[in-house]
Structure formats: structure tokens, C-alpha cells
Amino acid sequence: MKRSSIAIVDDHLLFAQSLTSLIVALDKYDVLFHAYNGQDFIVQMQRIANAPDLVLLDINMPVMDGLETMSWIREHAPGLKVLALSMDDREETIIRMLRLGARGYLLKDIHPDGFEKALDDTLSKGFYFSDRITNTILESIDKKEISAGMCLKEREVEFLKLACTERTYKEIAEDMFLSPKTIDGYREVLFEKLDVKSRIGLVLYAIKNKLIEI
């Protein structure tokens, strides 16, 4: 059985070494290389003949951080599968990474079993989300198989697109010339219609249904 290759991009050497040991111990993955930041990652990518099957990308790094690295990947290697692996659990960071094309977002305190499933699912299914985003969201969206235009009203689509930005709900209310209470209503209606439980779920729905460009 062919072992899949993984690249680790993280500035913490001790963590990267521990992660390498965990990955190799799974006996189905190899660590192709470890980069200390995005700039180092780009240099190493240009040196190798074959791209890794998966990249584990930290967010907060010196020189070139995860968001900048994800932007580079989007432009130069859009087919590369990337899992963000970070301590940063801010909603806006997760949304930005998803919009840049990350296939999933993991927190560094994830259990080893969950980590293995994340690797497996990302390579086999194309996506994996834990904690804030789960495969349940993906499955429920896949099972609906309905067009956004048929199930959402025009103003709901407008709100959904704005929810996929870094703007706060208060700012969205101002943009749509509505009260914060009305915006809360839009949010709850969409949560129910789309069977999601968070703003991240809304973003994921919009991405999968091509309501926003990534």
C-alpha cells in the first residue's frame, strides 16, 4: 500500500518533531519535509519533484504566516490539500483560511485519534472539520442537493455572502440597512434552513454551493 506524503509547516521545532513521530507511527504516511514558515515552505516546494499529498499548516509564524502561505498556495498550487493546524480558534481566522482554500481546520489540542481521522478524511473525502465544523455539516449539505437559489430568498443570500466576510454582525446590519435584531433573525433562519450551527457552517455551505469565490 502506497504511503501518502505530508509536509509540515510550523515554526515550533519541538512540536513539529513530535508531530512527525506521530504521523510516522500511523504506518501509512511519510513526512516529506518540515518547513519553519511559509517562505521556507516555498523554497522546499521548488526543490522537490513531487508535491506532498497533504500540507499541515500552522497560522502564526514569523516571516510568512499561514494566511500568507495559503494565499501563495491558492495562486501557485491550488490543487494542494491543506489542513490548518493551529492554536488560533478565532472565527475570523477560520473563515479566512476556508475562503483561501483550506480543506479543514484543526486545533493543536486535538486527540491523536481525531488527528488520524482528519488525515484520512482529507485525503479520501477532500475535507475534514472538527470542533467548530464537523463532517455532519458536510454530509447534511451533500444530502440536500438543492440549489441555493431555490431554498434561499434574495436577502438571505445577500446576508449569507456578507457572513462569509470578516465583518461583524453589527457591521452587516449597517451594510444591509437593517437592525441587529433583524440580522439575528436572518442568521437563525439560515441555521435552520441549511442545518448548520455556526457561522463557519454558513461559510462552508456558501463555498460548496459556489455562492462565494475562493
mmCIF file of C-alpha atoms in Angstrom:
data_model
loop_
_atom_site.group_PDB
_atom_site.id
_atom_site.type_symbol
_atom_site.label_atom_id
_atom_site.label_comp_id
_atom_site.label_asym_id
_atom_site.label_seq_id
_atom_site.Cartn_x
_atom_site.Cartn_y
_atom_site.Cartn_z
ATOM 1 C CA MET A 1 0.000 0.000 0.000
ATOM 2 C CA LYS A 2 1.395 3.372 -1.043
ATOM 3 C CA ARG A 3 2.096 5.724 1.841
ATOM 4 C CA SER A 4 0.854 9.290 1.444
ATOM 5 C CA SER A 5 3.326 12.134 1.852
ATOM 6 C CA ILE A 6 2.824 15.023 4.266
ATOM 7 C CA ALA A 7 4.595 18.356 4.640
ATOM 8 C CA ILE A 8 4.609 20.157 7.995
ATOM 9 C CA VAL A 9 4.838 23.955 8.128
ATOM 10 C CA ASP A 10 5.344 25.096 11.708
ATOM 11 C CA ASP A 11 7.923 27.299 13.397
ATOM 12 C CA HIS A 12 7.971 25.299 16.644
ATOM 13 C CA LEU A 13 10.632 22.639 16.161
ATOM 14 C CA LEU A 14 9.690 20.514 19.175
ATOM 15 C CA PHE A 15 6.036 20.387 18.145
ATOM 16 C CA ALA A 16 6.975 19.566 14.545
ATOM 17 C CA GLN A 17 9.240 16.736 15.699
ATOM 18 C CA SER A 18 6.506 15.301 17.924
ATOM 19 C CA LEU A 19 4.018 15.599 15.062
ATOM 20 C CA THR A 20 6.438 13.828 12.730
ATOM 21 C CA SER A 21 6.787 10.936 15.175
ATOM 22 C CA LEU A 22 3.001 10.650 15.490
ATOM 23 C CA ILE A 23 2.487 10.681 11.721
ATOM 24 C CA VAL A 24 5.181 8.087 11.004
ATOM 25 C CA ALA A 25 3.811 5.837 13.757
ATOM 26 C CA LEU A 26 0.478 5.646 11.911
ATOM 27 C CA ASP A 27 2.338 3.500 9.355
ATOM 28 C CA LYS A 28 0.507 4.888 6.316
ATOM 29 C CA TYR A 29 2.067 8.341 5.985
ATOM 30 C CA ASP A 30 5.546 9.718 5.429
ATOM 31 C CA VAL A 31 6.720 13.218 6.310
ATOM 32 C CA LEU A 32 8.200 14.636 3.129
ATOM 33 C CA PHE A 33 9.703 17.716 4.771
ATOM 34 C CA HIS A 34 9.320 20.232 7.590
ATOM 35 C CA ALA A 35 9.347 23.979 6.880
ATOM 36 C CA TYR A 36 9.702 26.667 9.555
ATOM 37 C CA ASN A 37 7.456 29.226 7.829
ATOM 38 C CA GLY A 38 5.766 29.966 4.522
ATOM 39 C CA GLN A 39 8.897 31.278 2.873
ATOM 40 C CA ASP A 40 10.830 28.153 3.812
ATOM 41 C CA PHE A 41 7.874 26.066 2.549
ATOM 42 C CA ILE A 42 8.001 27.760 -0.873
ATOM 43 C CA VAL A 43 11.755 27.169 -1.152
ATOM 44 C CA GLN A 44 11.366 23.480 -0.303
ATOM 45 C CA MET A 45 8.418 23.070 -2.675
ATOM 46 C CA GLN A 46 10.573 24.389 -5.507
ATOM 47 C CA ARG A 47 13.277 21.847 -4.727
ATOM 48 C CA ILE A 48 11.161 18.684 -4.839
ATOM 49 C CA ALA A 49 9.920 16.790 -7.873
ATOM 50 C CA ASN A 50 6.546 15.728 -6.465
ATOM 51 C CA ALA A 51 4.284 17.819 -4.258
ATOM 52 C CA PRO A 52 3.120 16.372 -0.925
ATOM 53 C CA ASP A 53 -0.307 14.765 -0.775
ATOM 54 C CA LEU A 54 -1.183 16.933 2.209
ATOM 55 C CA VAL A 55 0.185 20.019 3.964
ATOM 56 C CA LEU A 56 -0.261 20.665 7.691
ATOM 57 C CA LEU A 57 -0.076 24.430 8.027
ATOM 58 C CA ASP A 58 0.330 26.499 11.187
ATOM 59 C CA ILE A 59 -1.169 30.000 11.248
ATOM 60 C CA ASN A 60 1.053 32.134 13.470
ATOM 61 C CA MET A 61 4.599 32.009 12.134
ATOM 62 C CA PRO A 62 7.357 34.598 11.574
ATOM 63 C CA VAL A 63 8.495 35.822 8.148
ATOM 64 C CA MET A 64 5.451 34.412 6.300
ATOM 65 C CA ASP A 65 2.426 33.237 8.284
ATOM 66 C CA GLY A 66 -0.223 30.643 7.462
ATOM 67 C CA LEU A 67 -2.649 33.064 5.824
ATOM 68 C CA GLU A 68 0.060 34.434 3.516
ATOM 69 C CA THR A 69 1.196 30.890 2.761
ATOM 70 C CA MET A 70 -2.362 29.817 1.975
ATOM 71 C CA SER A 71 -2.665 32.760 -0.430
ATOM 72 C CA TRP A 72 0.509 31.608 -2.206
ATOM 73 C CA ILE A 73 -0.790 28.039 -2.407
ATOM 74 C CA ARG A 74 -4.103 29.261 -3.817
ATOM 75 C CA GLU A 75 -2.273 31.054 -6.614
ATOM 76 C CA HIS A 76 0.561 28.652 -7.372
ATOM 77 C CA ALA A 77 -0.655 25.196 -6.251
ATOM 78 C CA PRO A 78 -4.467 25.317 -5.999
ATOM 79 C CA GLY A 79 -4.805 21.534 -6.103
ATOM 80 C CA LEU A 80 -2.734 21.082 -2.949
ATOM 81 C CA LYS A 81 -4.716 19.791 0.021
ATOM 82 C CA VAL A 82 -4.079 21.828 3.154
ATOM 83 C CA LEU A 83 -5.155 21.283 6.746
ATOM 84 C CA ALA A 84 -4.684 24.225 9.081
ATOM 85 C CA LEU A 85 -3.300 23.095 12.439
ATOM 86 C CA SER A 86 -3.219 25.920 14.955
ATOM 87 C CA MET A 87 -3.988 27.174 18.452
ATOM 88 C CA ASP A 88 -5.839 30.110 16.883
ATOM 89 C CA ASP A 89 -9.555 29.351 17.231
ATOM 90 C CA ARG A 90 -10.859 32.793 16.248
ATOM 91 C CA GLU A 91 -13.842 32.630 13.936
ATOM 92 C CA GLU A 92 -12.444 35.241 11.562
ATOM 93 C CA THR A 93 -9.196 33.293 11.121
ATOM 94 C CA ILE A 94 -11.056 30.073 10.366
ATOM 95 C CA ILE A 95 -13.266 31.848 7.836
ATOM 96 C CA ARG A 96 -10.277 33.417 6.087
ATOM 97 C CA MET A 97 -8.489 30.064 5.838
ATOM 98 C CA LEU A 98 -11.592 28.387 4.416
ATOM 99 C CA ARG A 99 -12.043 31.145 1.864
ATOM 100 C CA LEU A 100 -8.409 30.766 0.836
ATOM 101 C CA GLY A 101 -8.993 27.074 0.146
ATOM 102 C CA ALA A 102 -8.003 25.151 3.296
ATOM 103 C CA ARG A 103 -9.643 21.722 3.416
ATOM 104 C CA GLY A 104 -10.017 21.771 7.177
ATOM 105 C CA TYR A 105 -9.083 23.487 10.409
ATOM 106 C CA LEU A 106 -7.716 21.620 13.420
ATOM 107 C CA LEU A 107 -6.790 22.876 16.856
ATOM 108 C CA LYS A 108 -3.458 21.656 18.181
ATOM 109 C CA ASP A 109 -5.045 20.034 21.218
ATOM 110 C CA ILE A 110 -6.901 17.540 19.004
ATOM 111 C CA HIS A 111 -6.817 13.917 20.213
ATOM 112 C CA PRO A 112 -4.456 11.625 18.213
ATOM 113 C CA ASP A 113 -7.424 9.521 17.064
ATOM 114 C CA GLY A 114 -9.153 12.640 15.779
ATOM 115 C CA PHE A 115 -5.928 13.716 14.105
ATOM 116 C CA GLU A 116 -5.615 10.420 12.259
ATOM 117 C CA LYS A 117 -9.235 10.666 11.094
ATOM 118 C CA ALA A 118 -8.553 14.209 9.886
ATOM 119 C CA LEU A 119 -5.665 12.999 7.736
ATOM 120 C CA ASP A 120 -7.647 10.045 6.399
ATOM 121 C CA ASP A 121 -10.782 12.042 5.601
ATOM 122 C CA THR A 122 -8.951 14.935 3.964
ATOM 123 C CA LEU A 123 -7.135 12.605 1.600
ATOM 124 C CA SER A 124 -10.118 10.354 0.873
ATOM 125 C CA LYS A 125 -13.071 12.780 1.005
ATOM 126 C CA GLY A 126 -11.365 16.094 0.350
ATOM 127 C CA PHE A 127 -12.449 17.814 3.582
ATOM 128 C CA TYR A 128 -12.345 17.416 7.337
ATOM 129 C CA PHE A 129 -13.549 19.699 10.100
ATOM 130 C CA SER A 130 -13.571 19.156 13.840
ATOM 131 C CA ASP A 131 -14.820 21.169 16.817
ATOM 132 C CA ARG A 132 -16.430 24.194 15.139
ATOM 133 C CA ILE A 133 -17.037 22.414 11.837
ATOM 134 C CA THR A 134 -17.930 18.738 11.616
ATOM 135 C CA ASN A 135 -18.447 16.182 8.907
ATOM 136 C CA THR A 136 -22.106 16.210 9.916
ATOM 137 C CA ILE A 137 -22.350 19.648 8.320
ATOM 138 C CA LEU A 138 -20.760 18.380 5.127
ATOM 139 C CA GLU A 139 -22.990 15.317 4.987
ATOM 140 C CA SER A 140 -26.180 17.286 5.605
ATOM 141 C CA ILE A 141 -25.256 19.723 2.833
ATOM 142 C CA ASP A 142 -24.419 16.886 0.436
ATOM 143 C CA LYS A 143 -27.695 15.115 1.168
ATOM 144 C CA LYS A 144 -29.809 18.200 0.484
ATOM 145 C CA GLU A 145 -28.597 18.521 -3.122
ATOM 146 C CA ILE A 146 -30.757 21.563 -3.669
ATOM 147 C CA SER A 147 -29.772 24.819 -5.271
ATOM 148 C CA ALA A 148 -29.250 27.818 -3.042
ATOM 149 C CA GLY A 149 -31.459 29.847 -5.363
ATOM 150 C CA MET A 150 -34.427 27.565 -4.704
ATOM 151 C CA CYS A 151 -34.209 27.451 -0.924
ATOM 152 C CA LEU A 152 -32.945 30.947 -0.081
ATOM 153 C CA LYS A 153 -34.520 34.326 -0.617
ATOM 154 C CA GLU A 154 -32.546 37.133 -2.238
ATOM 155 C CA ARG A 155 -31.913 38.985 1.028
ATOM 156 C CA GLU A 156 -30.903 35.742 2.732
ATOM 157 C CA VAL A 157 -28.307 35.142 0.032
ATOM 158 C CA GLU A 158 -27.096 38.725 0.476
ATOM 159 C CA PHE A 159 -26.741 38.159 4.222
ATOM 160 C CA LEU A 160 -25.017 34.800 3.655
ATOM 161 C CA LYS A 161 -22.392 36.363 1.391
ATOM 162 C CA LEU A 162 -21.695 39.100 3.944
ATOM 163 C CA ALA A 163 -21.468 36.496 6.704
ATOM 164 C CA CYS A 164 -18.606 34.957 4.732
ATOM 165 C CA THR A 165 -16.544 38.112 5.157
ATOM 166 C CA GLU A 166 -14.688 39.361 8.221
ATOM 167 C CA ARG A 167 -17.448 41.880 9.025
ATOM 168 C CA THR A 168 -19.221 41.631 12.367
ATOM 169 C CA TYR A 169 -22.963 41.036 12.536
ATOM 170 C CA LYS A 170 -23.382 44.674 13.595
ATOM 171 C CA GLU A 171 -21.467 45.839 10.506
ATOM 172 C CA ILE A 172 -23.530 43.512 8.319
ATOM 173 C CA ALA A 173 -26.696 45.092 9.730
ATOM 174 C CA GLU A 174 -25.357 48.518 8.753
ATOM 175 C CA ASP A 175 -24.454 47.309 5.250
ATOM 176 C CA MET A 176 -27.950 45.897 4.727
ATOM 177 C CA PHE A 177 -29.662 48.894 6.397
ATOM 178 C CA LEU A 178 -31.305 46.574 8.898
ATOM 179 C CA SER A 179 -31.431 46.367 12.675
ATOM 180 C CA PRO A 180 -29.118 43.957 14.525
ATOM 181 C CA LYS A 181 -32.250 42.115 15.702
ATOM 182 C CA THR A 182 -33.335 41.537 12.088
ATOM 183 C CA ILE A 183 -29.856 40.275 11.220
ATOM 184 C CA ASP A 184 -30.053 37.867 14.149
ATOM 185 C CA GLY A 185 -33.292 36.646 12.632
ATOM 186 C CA TYR A 186 -31.660 36.047 9.240
ATOM 187 C CA ARG A 187 -28.879 34.121 10.951
ATOM 188 C CA GLU A 188 -31.241 31.842 12.864
ATOM 189 C CA VAL A 189 -33.396 31.207 9.778
ATOM 190 C CA LEU A 190 -30.332 30.194 7.761
ATOM 191 C CA PHE A 191 -29.058 27.988 10.574
ATOM 192 C CA GLU A 192 -32.366 26.126 10.429
ATOM 193 C CA LYS A 193 -32.718 26.048 6.630
ATOM 194 C CA LEU A 194 -29.182 24.865 5.997
ATOM 195 C CA ASP A 195 -28.962 22.619 9.065
ATOM 196 C CA VAL A 196 -25.811 24.259 10.419
ATOM 197 C CA LYS A 197 -24.983 25.530 13.895
ATOM 198 C CA SER A 198 -22.355 28.202 13.402
ATOM 199 C CA ARG A 199 -21.170 30.998 11.144
ATOM 200 C CA ILE A 200 -18.450 28.649 9.935
ATOM 201 C CA GLY A 201 -21.184 26.290 8.748
ATOM 202 C CA LEU A 202 -22.681 29.126 6.708
ATOM 203 C CA VAL A 203 -19.305 29.778 5.086
ATOM 204 C CA LEU A 204 -18.867 26.111 4.262
ATOM 205 C CA TYR A 205 -22.331 25.974 2.661
ATOM 206 C CA ALA A 206 -21.565 29.068 0.580
ATOM 207 C CA ILE A 207 -18.261 27.613 -0.600
ATOM 208 C CA LYS A 208 -19.733 24.241 -1.552
ATOM 209 C CA ASN A 209 -22.617 25.875 -3.408
ATOM 210 C CA LYS A 210 -20.336 28.403 -5.153
ATOM 211 C CA LEU A 211 -22.119 31.421 -3.664
ATOM 212 C CA ILE A 212 -18.709 32.928 -2.947
ATOM 213 C CA GLU A 213 -15.413 32.651 -4.773
ATOM 214 C CA ILE A 214 -12.393 31.150 -3.027
#
